[in-house]
PDB file of C-alpha atoms in Angstrom:
ATOM      1  CA  UNK S   2    -104.098 147.856-174.763  1.00  0.00           C
ATOM      2  CA  UNK S   3    -102.722 147.205-178.324  1.00  0.00           C
ATOM      3  CA  UNK S   4    -100.784 144.216-176.974  1.00  0.00           C
ATOM      4  CA  UNK S   5    -103.897 142.571-175.822  1.00  0.00           C
ATOM      5  CA  UNK S   6    -105.773 143.262-179.194  1.00  0.00           C
ATOM      6  CA  UNK S   7    -102.665 141.941-180.978  1.00  0.00           C
ATOM      7  CA  UNK S   8    -102.476 138.533-178.870  1.00  0.00           C
ATOM      8  CA  UNK S   9    -106.425 138.256-179.388  1.00  0.00           C
ATOM      9  CA  UNK S  10    -106.210 138.482-182.640  1.00  0.00           C
ATOM     10  CA  UNK S  11    -103.174 135.781-183.260  1.00  0.00           C
ATOM     11  CA  UNK S  12    -105.180 133.677-180.894  1.00  0.00           C
ATOM     12  CA  UNK S  13    -108.018 134.011-183.263  1.00  0.00           C
ATOM     13  CA  UNK S  14    -106.031 133.082-186.214  1.00  0.00           C
ATOM     14  CA  UNK S  15    -104.819 130.436-184.768  1.00  0.00           C
ATOM     15  CA  UNK S  16    -107.962 129.092-183.911  1.00  0.00           C
ATOM     16  CA  UNK S  17    -109.731 129.895-187.587  1.00  0.00           C
ATOM     17  CA  UNK S  18    -106.914 127.620-188.325  1.00  0.00           C
ATOM     18  CA  UNK S  19    -107.386 124.812-186.261  1.00  0.00           C
ATOM     19  CA  UNK S  20    -110.767 124.844-186.876  1.00  0.00           C
ATOM     20  CA  UNK S  21    -110.266 124.670-190.715  1.00  0.00           C
ATOM     21  CA  UNK S  22    -108.110 121.863-190.246  1.00  0.00           C
ATOM     22  CA  UNK S  23    -110.845 119.864-188.323  1.00  0.00           C
ATOM     23  CA  UNK S  24    -113.451 120.671-191.094  1.00  0.00           C
ATOM     24  CA  UNK S  25    -111.006 119.703-194.034  1.00  0.00           C
ATOM     25  CA  UNK S  26    -110.384 116.045-192.416  1.00  0.00           C
ATOM     26  CA  UNK S  27    -112.568 113.701-193.634  1.00  0.00           C
ATOM     27  CA  UNK S  28    -115.138 112.675-191.288  1.00  0.00           C
ATOM     28  CA  UNK S  29    -115.292 109.063-190.321  1.00  0.00           C
ATOM     29  CA  UNK S  30    -118.693 107.027-190.617  1.00  0.00           C
ATOM     30  CA  UNK S  31    -119.899 103.993-189.200  1.00  0.00           C
ATOM     31  CA  UNK S  32    -121.312 100.921-191.260  1.00  0.00           C
ATOM     32  CA  UNK S  33    -124.647 101.602-192.285  1.00  0.00           C
ATOM     33  CA  UNK S  34    -127.586  99.644-191.104  1.00  0.00           C
ATOM     34  CA  UNK S  35    -127.853  97.568-194.261  1.00  0.00           C
ATOM     35  CA  UNK S  36    -124.176  96.759-194.121  1.00  0.00           C
ATOM     36  CA  UNK S  37    -124.678  95.109-190.487  1.00  0.00           C
ATOM     37  CA  UNK S  38    -127.577  93.407-191.301  1.00  0.00           C
ATOM     38  CA  UNK S  39    -126.086  91.821-194.483  1.00  0.00           C
ATOM     39  CA  UNK S  40    -122.812  90.756-192.640  1.00  0.00           C
ATOM     40  CA  UNK S  41    -125.228  89.494-189.433  1.00  0.00           C
ATOM     41  CA  UNK S  42    -127.088  87.428-192.206  1.00  0.00           C
ATOM     42  CA  UNK S  43    -123.908  85.826-193.867  1.00  0.00           C
ATOM     43  CA  UNK S  44    -122.542  85.197-190.022  1.00  0.00           C
ATOM     44  CA  UNK S  45    -125.862  83.433-189.369  1.00  0.00           C
ATOM     45  CA  UNK S  46    -126.231  81.612-192.803  1.00  0.00           C
ATOM     46  CA  UNK S  47    -122.881  80.070-191.701  1.00  0.00           C
ATOM     47  CA  UNK S  48    -123.168  79.232-188.088  1.00  0.00           C
ATOM     48  CA  UNK S  49    -126.483  78.151-188.083  1.00  0.00           C
ATOM     49  CA  UNK S  50    -125.775  74.494-189.846  1.00  0.00           C
ATOM     50  CA  UNK S  51    -122.454  74.215-187.773  1.00  0.00           C
ATOM     51  CA  UNK S  52    -124.644  74.531-184.268  1.00  0.00           C
ATOM     52  CA  UNK S  53    -126.730  72.060-185.770  1.00  0.00           C
ATOM     53  CA  UNK S  54    -123.913  69.508-186.327  1.00  0.00           C
ATOM     54  CA  UNK S  55    -122.797  69.444-182.494  1.00  0.00           C
ATOM     55  CA  UNK S  56    -125.371  67.029-181.429  1.00  0.00           C
ATOM     56  CA  UNK S  57    -124.278  64.932-184.091  1.00  0.00           C
ATOM     57  CA  UNK S  58    -120.856  65.058-183.721  1.00  0.00           C
ATOM     58  CA  UNK S  59    -121.366  64.787-179.920  1.00  0.00           C
ATOM     59  CA  UNK S  60    -123.378  61.546-180.206  1.00  0.00           C
ATOM     60  CA  UNK S  61    -120.591  60.177-182.348  1.00  0.00           C
ATOM     61  CA  UNK S  62    -117.819  61.125-180.357  1.00  0.00           C
ATOM     62  CA  UNK S  63    -119.771  58.925-177.318  1.00  0.00           C
ATOM     63  CA  UNK S  64    -120.229  55.716-179.774  1.00  0.00           C
ATOM     64  CA  UNK S  65    -116.821  55.768-180.552  1.00  0.00           C
ATOM     65  CA  UNK S  66    -115.888  56.266-176.554  1.00  0.00           C
ATOM     66  CA  UNK S  67    -118.095  53.178-176.309  1.00  0.00           C
ATOM     67  CA  UNK S  68    -116.496  51.314-178.770  1.00  0.00           C
ATOM     68  CA  UNK S  69    -112.926  51.807-177.571  1.00  0.00           C
ATOM     69  CA  UNK S  70    -114.166  50.571-174.154  1.00  0.00           C
ATOM     70  CA  UNK S  71    -115.866  47.622-175.574  1.00  0.00           C
ATOM     71  CA  UNK S  72    -112.456  46.689-177.682  1.00  0.00           C
ATOM     72  CA  UNK S  73    -110.924  47.248-174.248  1.00  0.00           C
ATOM     73  CA  UNK S  74    -112.839  45.033-172.407  1.00  0.00           C
ATOM     74  CA  UNK S  75    -112.946  42.419-175.121  1.00  0.00           C
ATOM     75  CA  UNK S  76    -108.931  42.417-175.230  1.00  0.00           C
ATOM     76  CA  UNK S  77    -108.620  41.776-171.431  1.00  0.00           C
ATOM     77  CA  UNK S  78    -110.994  38.905-171.552  1.00  0.00           C
ATOM     78  CA  UNK S  79    -109.411  37.390-174.669  1.00  0.00           C
ATOM     79  CA  UNK S  80    -106.206  37.849-172.774  1.00  0.00           C
ATOM     80  CA  UNK S  81    -107.333  36.491-169.537  1.00  0.00           C
ATOM     81  CA  UNK S  82    -109.160  33.857-171.277  1.00  0.00           C
ATOM     82  CA  UNK S  83    -105.871  32.672-173.511  1.00  0.00           C
ATOM     83  CA  UNK S  84    -104.028  32.235-170.263  1.00  0.00           C
ATOM     84  CA  UNK S  85    -106.773  29.781-168.806  1.00  0.00           C
ATOM     85  CA  UNK S  86    -105.948  25.873-168.376  1.00  0.00           C
ATOM     86  CA  UNK S  87    -108.211  23.989-170.460  1.00  0.00           C
ATOM     87  CA  UNK S  88    -109.680  22.305-167.090  1.00  0.00           C
ATOM     88  CA  UNK S  89    -110.813  25.823-165.853  1.00  0.00           C
ATOM     89  CA  UNK S  90    -112.170  26.986-168.922  1.00  0.00           C
ATOM     90  CA  UNK S  91    -114.370  23.963-169.146  1.00  0.00           C
ATOM     91  CA  UNK S  92    -115.649  23.665-165.270  1.00  0.00           C
ATOM     92  CA  UNK S  93    -118.441  26.055-164.575  1.00  0.00           C
ATOM     93  CA  UNK S  94    -117.724  25.980-160.828  1.00  0.00           C
ATOM     94  CA  UNK S  95    -113.799  27.428-160.966  1.00  0.00           C
ATOM     95  CA  UNK S  96    -113.273  30.829-159.842  1.00  0.00           C
ATOM     96  CA  UNK S  97    -113.005  32.368-163.501  1.00  0.00           C
ATOM     97  CA  UNK S  98    -116.443  31.107-163.927  1.00  0.00           C
ATOM     98  CA  UNK S  99    -117.874  32.441-160.513  1.00  0.00           C
ATOM     99  CA  UNK S 100    -116.463  36.044-161.572  1.00  0.00           C
ATOM    100  CA  UNK S 101    -119.196  36.368-163.780  1.00  0.00           C
ATOM    101  CA  UNK S 102    -120.933  38.671-164.384  1.00  0.00           C
ATOM    102  CA  UNK S 103    -118.657  41.580-164.378  1.00  0.00           C
ATOM    103  CA  UNK S 104    -119.137  44.859-164.688  1.00  0.00           C
ATOM    104  CA  UNK S 105    -117.225  47.805-166.152  1.00  0.00           C
ATOM    105  CA  UNK S 106    -117.216  51.511-166.578  1.00  0.00           C
ATOM    106  CA  UNK S 107    -117.102  53.876-169.426  1.00  0.00           C
ATOM    107  CA  UNK S 108    -113.259  53.603-170.016  1.00  0.00           C
ATOM    108  CA  UNK S 109    -113.262  49.736-169.860  1.00  0.00           C
ATOM    109  CA  UNK S 110    -112.008  49.552-166.582  1.00  0.00           C
ATOM    110  CA  UNK S 111    -113.243  46.716-164.521  1.00  0.00           C
ATOM    111  CA  UNK S 112    -115.345  47.530-161.108  1.00  0.00           C
ATOM    112  CA  UNK S 113    -114.565  45.105-158.496  1.00  0.00           C
ATOM    113  CA  UNK S 114    -117.171  44.830-156.014  1.00  0.00           C
ATOM    114  CA  UNK S 115    -120.229  46.710-157.097  1.00  0.00           C
ATOM    115  CA  UNK S 116    -122.774  47.249-159.813  1.00  0.00           C
ATOM    116  CA  UNK S 117    -122.633  51.228-159.073  1.00  0.00           C
ATOM    117  CA  UNK S 118    -121.349  53.766-161.690  1.00  0.00           C
ATOM    118  CA  UNK S 119    -120.886  50.517-164.056  1.00  0.00           C
ATOM    119  CA  UNK S 120    -121.349  51.181-167.787  1.00  0.00           C
ATOM    120  CA  UNK S 121    -120.856  47.850-169.446  1.00  0.00           C
ATOM    121  CA  UNK S 122    -121.909  44.252-168.158  1.00  0.00           C
ATOM    122  CA  UNK S 123    -120.201  41.182-169.476  1.00  0.00           C
ATOM    123  CA  UNK S 124    -121.724  37.600-169.235  1.00  0.00           C
ATOM    124  CA  UNK S 125    -120.184  34.209-169.726  1.00  0.00           C
ATOM    125  CA  UNK S 126    -121.547  31.455-171.907  1.00  0.00           C
ATOM    126  CA  UNK S 127    -120.204  28.340-172.691  1.00  0.00           C
ATOM    127  CA  UNK S 128    -121.048  27.543-176.343  1.00  0.00           C
ATOM    128  CA  UNK S 129    -120.694  24.055-177.838  1.00  0.00           C
ATOM    129  CA  UNK S 130    -117.630  24.074-180.066  1.00  0.00           C
ATOM    130  CA  UNK S 131    -117.604  22.306-183.184  1.00  0.00           C
ATOM    131  CA  UNK S 132    -114.400  22.413-185.636  1.00  0.00           C
ATOM    132  CA  UNK S 133    -115.378  22.187-189.335  1.00  0.00           C
ATOM    133  CA  UNK S 134    -114.919  18.481-190.634  1.00  0.00           C
ATOM    134  CA  UNK S 135    -113.935  17.012-186.725  1.00  0.00           C
ATOM    135  CA  UNK S 136    -116.120  15.249-184.722  1.00  0.00           C
ATOM    136  CA  UNK S 137    -114.404  14.906-181.280  1.00  0.00           C
ATOM    137  CA  UNK S 138    -113.114  18.517-181.091  1.00  0.00           C
ATOM    138  CA  UNK S 139    -115.707  19.211-178.196  1.00  0.00           C
ATOM    139  CA  UNK S 140    -113.109  16.962-175.955  1.00  0.00           C
ATOM    140  CA  UNK S 141    -109.920  19.326-177.009  1.00  0.00           C
ATOM    141  CA  UNK S 142    -111.346  23.153-177.250  1.00  0.00           C
ATOM    142  CA  UNK S 143    -113.997  25.264-175.457  1.00  0.00           C
ATOM    143  CA  UNK S 144    -115.707  28.081-177.309  1.00  0.00           C
ATOM    144  CA  UNK S 145    -116.445  30.684-174.080  1.00  0.00           C
ATOM    145  CA  UNK S 146    -118.882  33.256-175.553  1.00  0.00           C
ATOM    146  CA  UNK S 147    -118.665  36.937-173.674  1.00  0.00           C
ATOM    147  CA  UNK S 148    -121.673  38.975-174.162  1.00  0.00           C
ATOM    148  CA  UNK S 149    -121.361  42.652-173.565  1.00  0.00           C
ATOM    149  CA  UNK S 150    -124.214  44.599-172.282  1.00  0.00           C
ATOM    150  CA  UNK S 151    -124.495  48.647-172.577  1.00  0.00           C
ATOM    151  CA  UNK S 152    -126.267  49.415-169.620  1.00  0.00           C
ATOM    152  CA  UNK S 153    -127.658  52.548-170.705  1.00  0.00           C
ATOM    153  CA  UNK S 154    -129.711  50.326-173.057  1.00  0.00           C
ATOM    154  CA  UNK S 155    -128.717  52.322-176.264  1.00  0.00           C
ATOM    155  CA  UNK S 156    -126.565  50.043-177.959  1.00  0.00           C
ATOM    156  CA  UNK S 157    -127.165  46.510-179.050  1.00  0.00           C
ATOM    157  CA  UNK S 158    -125.253  43.362-176.853  1.00  0.00           C
ATOM    158  CA  UNK S 159    -122.287  42.688-178.353  1.00  0.00           C
ATOM    159  CA  UNK S 160    -120.825  38.714-178.496  1.00  0.00           C
ATOM    160  CA  UNK S 161    -117.295  38.054-178.609  1.00  0.00           C
ATOM    161  CA  UNK S 162    -116.264  34.389-178.780  1.00  0.00           C
ATOM    162  CA  UNK S 163    -112.698  32.888-177.443  1.00  0.00           C
ATOM    163  CA  UNK S 164    -111.812  29.582-178.178  1.00  0.00           C
ATOM    164  CA  UNK S 165    -109.425  27.635-175.067  1.00  0.00           C
ATOM    165  CA  UNK S 166    -107.564  24.566-176.504  1.00  0.00           C
ATOM    166  CA  UNK S 167    -106.729  21.720-174.558  1.00  0.00           C
ATOM    167  CA  UNK S 168    -103.095  21.585-175.050  1.00  0.00           C
ATOM    168  CA  UNK S 169    -102.525  18.387-173.027  1.00  0.00           C
ATOM    169  CA  UNK S 170    -101.594  19.590-169.746  1.00  0.00           C
TER     170      UNK S 170
END
């Protein structure tokens, strides 16, 4: 019995030292409600303007994509018309003239057969060309006007002109 009491006292001493160790250790506390509200207010004050700029950024991105597609379309039309024979450029019954109106998608790629999925429409207008100081310039040059219309109706029609000259062929 004496051994049991002695072991029990040793165990009691161990528990008391363990208990005093837990009491002497500083307790960790969470943030107070005021601290949380101040931090949340600062974060909201910074995030609300950023979230407000998202629609503006998306609209700017869409406008930039449209400008890029228009530039690609006008570049392709300029390249094609610069390779034209003068007789083809002046003839309204030519295959080139009959291929208008043309339709393009949002990336500037030409749609061949259908208007479905088209974002841009390009029409051809022949414009009288008059060079400064020249009177007979209409016989030697033809001005082709390309009107690009955004079918969504949110942007103005863009007009691009190319002059095709008679190089004697």
